[in-house]
Amino acid sequence: MSTQDALTAALASAQWISPHEPVPHPAGQRPAHELTGRFHWDGAATHPAEGAETGAEAVVYATAHGVYELFVNGVRVGDEELSPGFSSYRSRLQVQRWEITALLQAGENTVTVLLSDGWFRGRHGFVRRPDGFGTDTAFLAAVLLEPSAGAARPLLATGAHWESRPSHITRADLMDGQSVDLRLEGLERPGRPPAAVLSTDPLCADRTRLVPAEAPAVRRIQELRPTQISTPGEGVTVVDFGQNINGWVRLHELGPAGTRTVLRHGEAVDEAGLLLVENIQAFDFATRAVLPAGQVDEVISAGRAGDVFEPRHTTHGFRYVQIEGAAGPIGMGDIVAVVVHSELARTGTFTASDPLLNTLHDVVDWSFRGNACAVPTDCPQRERSGFTGDWQVFADTAALLYDVAAFSESWSTDLAADQWADGRVPTVVPNPAGNGPSGSAFEDMAAGSAGWGDAAVLVPWSMWRAYGDRAALERALPSMRAWVDYAARSAAAGRHPGREAERPLEQPHERYLWDTGFHFGEWLEPDTPPAPDPTVDHGIVATAFLHRSAHTLALAEAAAGRPADAERYSRLAANVRAAWCAEYLAADNTLSEESQGHYVRALAFGLVPEGRRQPVADRLAALIRENGTRLGTGFLATGLLLPTLADAGHLDLAYELLFARDIPSWLGMIDRGATTMWEWWDGVTPSGVRGSLNHYSKGAVASFLYTHVAGIRLAESPEPGAEAYGAVVIAPQPGGGLSAAAASVHTRRGTVGADWRIEGGAFRLTATIPAGVTAEIRLPDGSRVSGVGGGTHSYSVAAAGL
Ligand code: BGC
């Protein structure tokens, strides 16, 4: 029986139940509830203790609308956090399968669940809207033996006989934080507890949504000790963990019964050492009112020795915790930060002779870890949303660092599910509104922005290139096509009012110019605060992305063995490219709108005809020089900037930017204290802190460390079999005064490695190629060796000029 069939059969007699909640609390203030079911275990033939011999085991299938923690006979089941994870609940809800044989006892057994709002009903996203997927939390579970004897009834299934109780978690919200009154834990209340309520939410009736857990589970991955504890005010302690993370803290020593300790989490402190949260406060789009930062936990002690506080129904983005109300001083051993994220296998390593690059690699890694919590998010504090553009920009880099195949595919499945009927992609996936307008004017306007919606095409293609899962690529094709068709239709359908006014007569190429609709544009270039404006003509960006996605889709169709579709989309790509050139590329090889981002896209997306690439690249270099040798890219082009320069004959400039220390630059962030990548180039300046300090998009530069500094690349034009590192190029491009660099990527075919050093006037490279993989080695003196097979190969060339 497939896992899907097994869970469907197991849950067939289970009913969705909701807590008894006569007076619903306001959003952000809602408690977690306890739901309890009991069953008798006769200890007879099927006693689980004998299961070990017979191969039978007791399992629970469970899922929830909300976040649940499961306990069997008082013992927490499993080590996963924030179950059932986050997905487009309207179309896909993951069901966990827990093995509980060892927790059962002869006689009465108790299954208890702690159920809180989670992503389903809790506050979420930029404006912290609650009730995104529904107004009731609910739980569905069944306990049974596997393999089960035919259609045997489960030992226990959720239903109206379950009991509902308030819990010691008096408030739990993923954004706002969690309050716990430990005096209520295990409290026997008089009278019979009320029964759980059978859920009436129409969504519960749809069992086709139930799927086995597909995304890697969220776990507690690591613990960090404080690096510093200070007391900047009377009764105020600030703990610095030295690292910006996603997760929570574990606090010991809670003081005498009734002691109420408040923990506020943030990414920065002010000059006095007090927590600063202005940078993570969003505002209400409708009223412009600034919203509270959230991330506040509270614990009331029961005075029991050994009690600890560890919230597990919320998570925070933080480096600092400000603690008030504690009974005594907080010592280094009293508190740890728990790093929480999706568990992903590490695949990439990088080191270089200059430790600054190693730090940059670490900082990018931490930023990704801070934003890989069930889904790829934009930031772990202010929004915690699966912004499409962010993952579009970072997916390739993430696939170097970790095995993100299942993580990303789960998200792409949700993207396809949330895609509107016209092919438009919402900016946030999973989207509480499902596959249509949300009713929020801004969100509905923003759906379909170029560079964001292109995640529909570019992300599955990145995953195909990295992992070569053809079935996954084929599953994504309808969504990829729907996006490109939408963009192409939009391009054909209208003209920007500015263009109409300037040039009343439409030119033939404009059919392929996408200059209408809302687009974020390059977004967050240096000194350009976020200003989404639907009247701006972002045609130069949107048309470039339409070409990029049409061209990529043509490659995907070819890879999936559909030559006719490949031909259709490559014709579209060619027409869009011609239109882009006609409109934006002048005869003197300058662009009609000069910005670094536009030039980067012109080159990186292959928009500029072959013979004209060099002058365009030289103009990009000149723009950077005119800008004081400072980068000027924002969200979309930053990750492409250095590879584009290096590939177009400006390697030295790429290294100058990589090693730049002023603002805007990557190392400049680190000099100013960044332990994760900032959303704004000038996130921290003497005049204050702006924007999230944990956005991975600018960290896409880490790809350059692998592909150019160390020199591990997927072959550019993949023939069948080249995907998943079947064909690789080892092309180290030393520079920036580096004397050595090494990287490795653990691929589906084995580990690819490049390790070089300059010593004794020679450049020496050791390349590691897995068996069955074909490599081309490109050495810095211009020599090439093709057809290199599996094994460890060493090369040495004169280092003159390096
Ligand atoms: C998010 C970004 C996102 C952007 C544009 C911001 O609020 O944090 O990362 O991509 O909005 O929609």
mmCIF file of N, CA and C and ligand atoms in Angstrom, residues 126 285 377-379 382-383 385 387-390 427-428 442 446 449 452 518 520 523-524 530 635 679 692 695 697, ligand 1:
data_model
loop_
_atom_site.group_PDB
_atom_site.id
_atom_site.type_symbol
_atom_site.label_atom_id
_atom_site.label_comp_id
_atom_site.label_asym_id
_atom_site.label_seq_id
_atom_site.Cartn_x
_atom_site.Cartn_y
_atom_site.Cartn_z
ATOM 1 N N PHE A 126 3.019 40.412 6.322
ATOM 2 C CA PHE A 126 3.393 41.803 6.551
ATOM 3 C C PHE A 126 2.400 42.519 7.462
ATOM 4 N N PHE A 285 -1.093 48.457 5.831
ATOM 5 C CA PHE A 285 -1.164 49.148 4.546
ATOM 6 C C PHE A 285 -2.349 50.116 4.480
ATOM 7 N N THR A 377 11.369 31.461 3.530
ATOM 8 C CA THR A 377 10.712 32.720 3.905
ATOM 9 C C THR A 377 11.580 33.919 3.546
ATOM 10 N N ASP A 378 10.967 35.089 3.570
ATOM 11 C CA ASP A 378 11.721 36.321 3.300
ATOM 12 C C ASP A 378 12.529 36.731 4.524
ATOM 13 N N CYS A 379 11.925 36.627 5.678
ATOM 14 C CA CYS A 379 12.602 37.014 6.916
ATOM 15 C C CYS A 379 11.910 36.293 8.063
ATOM 16 N N ARG A 382 9.721 39.861 10.726
ATOM 17 C CA ARG A 382 8.682 40.821 10.361
ATOM 18 C C ARG A 382 7.526 40.177 9.603
ATOM 19 N N GLU A 383 7.828 39.182 8.747
ATOM 20 C CA GLU A 383 6.763 38.655 7.894
ATOM 21 C C GLU A 383 6.638 37.142 7.890
ATOM 22 N N SER A 385 7.098 35.077 5.542
ATOM 23 C CA SER A 385 6.256 34.703 4.407
ATOM 24 C C SER A 385 7.079 34.081 3.289
ATOM 25 N N PHE A 387 7.817 34.530 0.252
ATOM 26 C CA PHE A 387 7.856 35.415 -0.918
ATOM 27 C C PHE A 387 8.508 34.710 -2.108
ATOM 28 N N THR A 388 7.812 34.771 -3.232
ATOM 29 C CA THR A 388 8.269 34.071 -4.429
ATOM 30 C C THR A 388 9.594 34.625 -4.950
ATOM 31 N N GLY A 389 9.717 35.959 -4.946
ATOM 32 C CA GLY A 389 10.916 36.580 -5.507
ATOM 33 C C GLY A 389 12.156 36.203 -4.719
ATOM 34 N N ASP A 390 12.010 36.103 -3.415
ATOM 35 C CA ASP A 390 13.156 35.798 -2.569
ATOM 36 C C ASP A 390 13.727 34.422 -2.892
ATOM 37 N N THR A 427 2.407 36.864 -4.685
ATOM 38 C CA THR A 427 3.787 37.140 -4.248
ATOM 39 C C THR A 427 4.197 36.280 -3.065
ATOM 40 N N VAL A 428 3.202 35.736 -2.366
ATOM 41 C CA VAL A 428 3.505 34.939 -1.190
ATOM 42 C C VAL A 428 2.896 33.554 -1.350
ATOM 43 N N PHE A 442 -3.370 45.753 -1.981
ATOM 44 C CA PHE A 442 -1.949 45.700 -2.307
ATOM 45 C C PHE A 442 -1.538 44.311 -2.780
ATOM 46 N N ALA A 446 -0.133 43.251 -6.383
ATOM 47 C CA ALA A 446 1.254 42.784 -6.500
ATOM 48 C C ALA A 446 1.362 41.398 -7.128
ATOM 49 N N SER A 449 3.922 40.086 -10.235
ATOM 50 C CA SER A 449 5.098 40.938 -10.472
ATOM 51 C C SER A 449 6.222 40.129 -11.114
ATOM 52 N N TRP A 452 9.209 38.038 -9.338
ATOM 53 C CA TRP A 452 8.593 37.295 -8.237
ATOM 54 C C TRP A 452 7.843 36.093 -8.830
ATOM 55 N N PHE A 518 1.526 45.857 -12.339
ATOM 56 C CA PHE A 518 2.434 46.242 -11.247
ATOM 57 C C PHE A 518 3.661 45.340 -11.232
ATOM 58 N N PHE A 520 7.510 45.035 -8.921
ATOM 59 C CA PHE A 520 8.385 45.615 -7.892
ATOM 60 C C PHE A 520 9.625 46.249 -8.519
ATOM 61 N N TRP A 523 14.083 46.708 -7.104
ATOM 62 C CA TRP A 523 13.713 46.657 -5.679
ATOM 63 C C TRP A 523 14.915 46.766 -4.744
ATOM 64 N N LEU A 524 14.847 47.760 -3.895
ATOM 65 C CA LEU A 524 15.833 47.963 -2.826
ATOM 66 C C LEU A 524 17.270 48.135 -3.328
ATOM 67 N N PRO A 530 11.936 50.986 -0.097
ATOM 68 C CA PRO A 530 10.848 50.296 -0.797
ATOM 69 C C PRO A 530 9.713 51.260 -1.110
ATOM 70 N N PHE A 635 17.469 43.821 -5.259
ATOM 71 C CA PHE A 635 17.006 42.477 -4.938
ATOM 72 C C PHE A 635 17.294 41.464 -6.048
ATOM 73 N N GLU A 679 18.376 43.014 4.636
ATOM 74 C CA GLU A 679 17.431 43.313 3.556
ATOM 75 C C GLU A 679 17.878 44.582 2.808
ATOM 76 N N SER A 692 14.721 44.427 7.772
ATOM 77 C CA SER A 692 15.096 43.164 8.405
ATOM 78 C C SER A 692 16.608 42.969 8.307
ATOM 79 N N HIS A 695 17.557 38.698 5.634
ATOM 80 C CA HIS A 695 16.941 38.447 4.330
ATOM 81 C C HIS A 695 18.028 37.800 3.475
ATOM 82 N N SER A 697 18.313 37.270 0.244
ATOM 83 C CA SER A 697 18.431 37.509 -1.203
ATOM 84 C C SER A 697 19.813 38.022 -1.609
HETATM 85 C C1 BGC B 1 9.627 41.308 1.720
HETATM 86 C C2 BGC B 1 10.534 40.966 0.560
HETATM 87 C C3 BGC B 1 9.633 40.819 -0.623
HETATM 88 C C4 BGC B 1 9.158 42.220 -0.873
HETATM 89 C C5 BGC B 1 8.474 42.469 -2.147
HETATM 90 C C6 BGC B 1 9.026 42.641 1.431
HETATM 91 O O1 BGC B 1 8.230 43.113 2.430
HETATM 92 O O2 BGC B 1 10.268 41.230 2.922
HETATM 93 O O3 BGC B 1 11.515 40.129 0.774
HETATM 94 O O4 BGC B 1 10.126 40.124 -1.676
HETATM 95 O O5 BGC B 1 8.372 42.640 0.216
HETATM 96 O O6 BGC B 1 7.259 41.926 -2.208
#
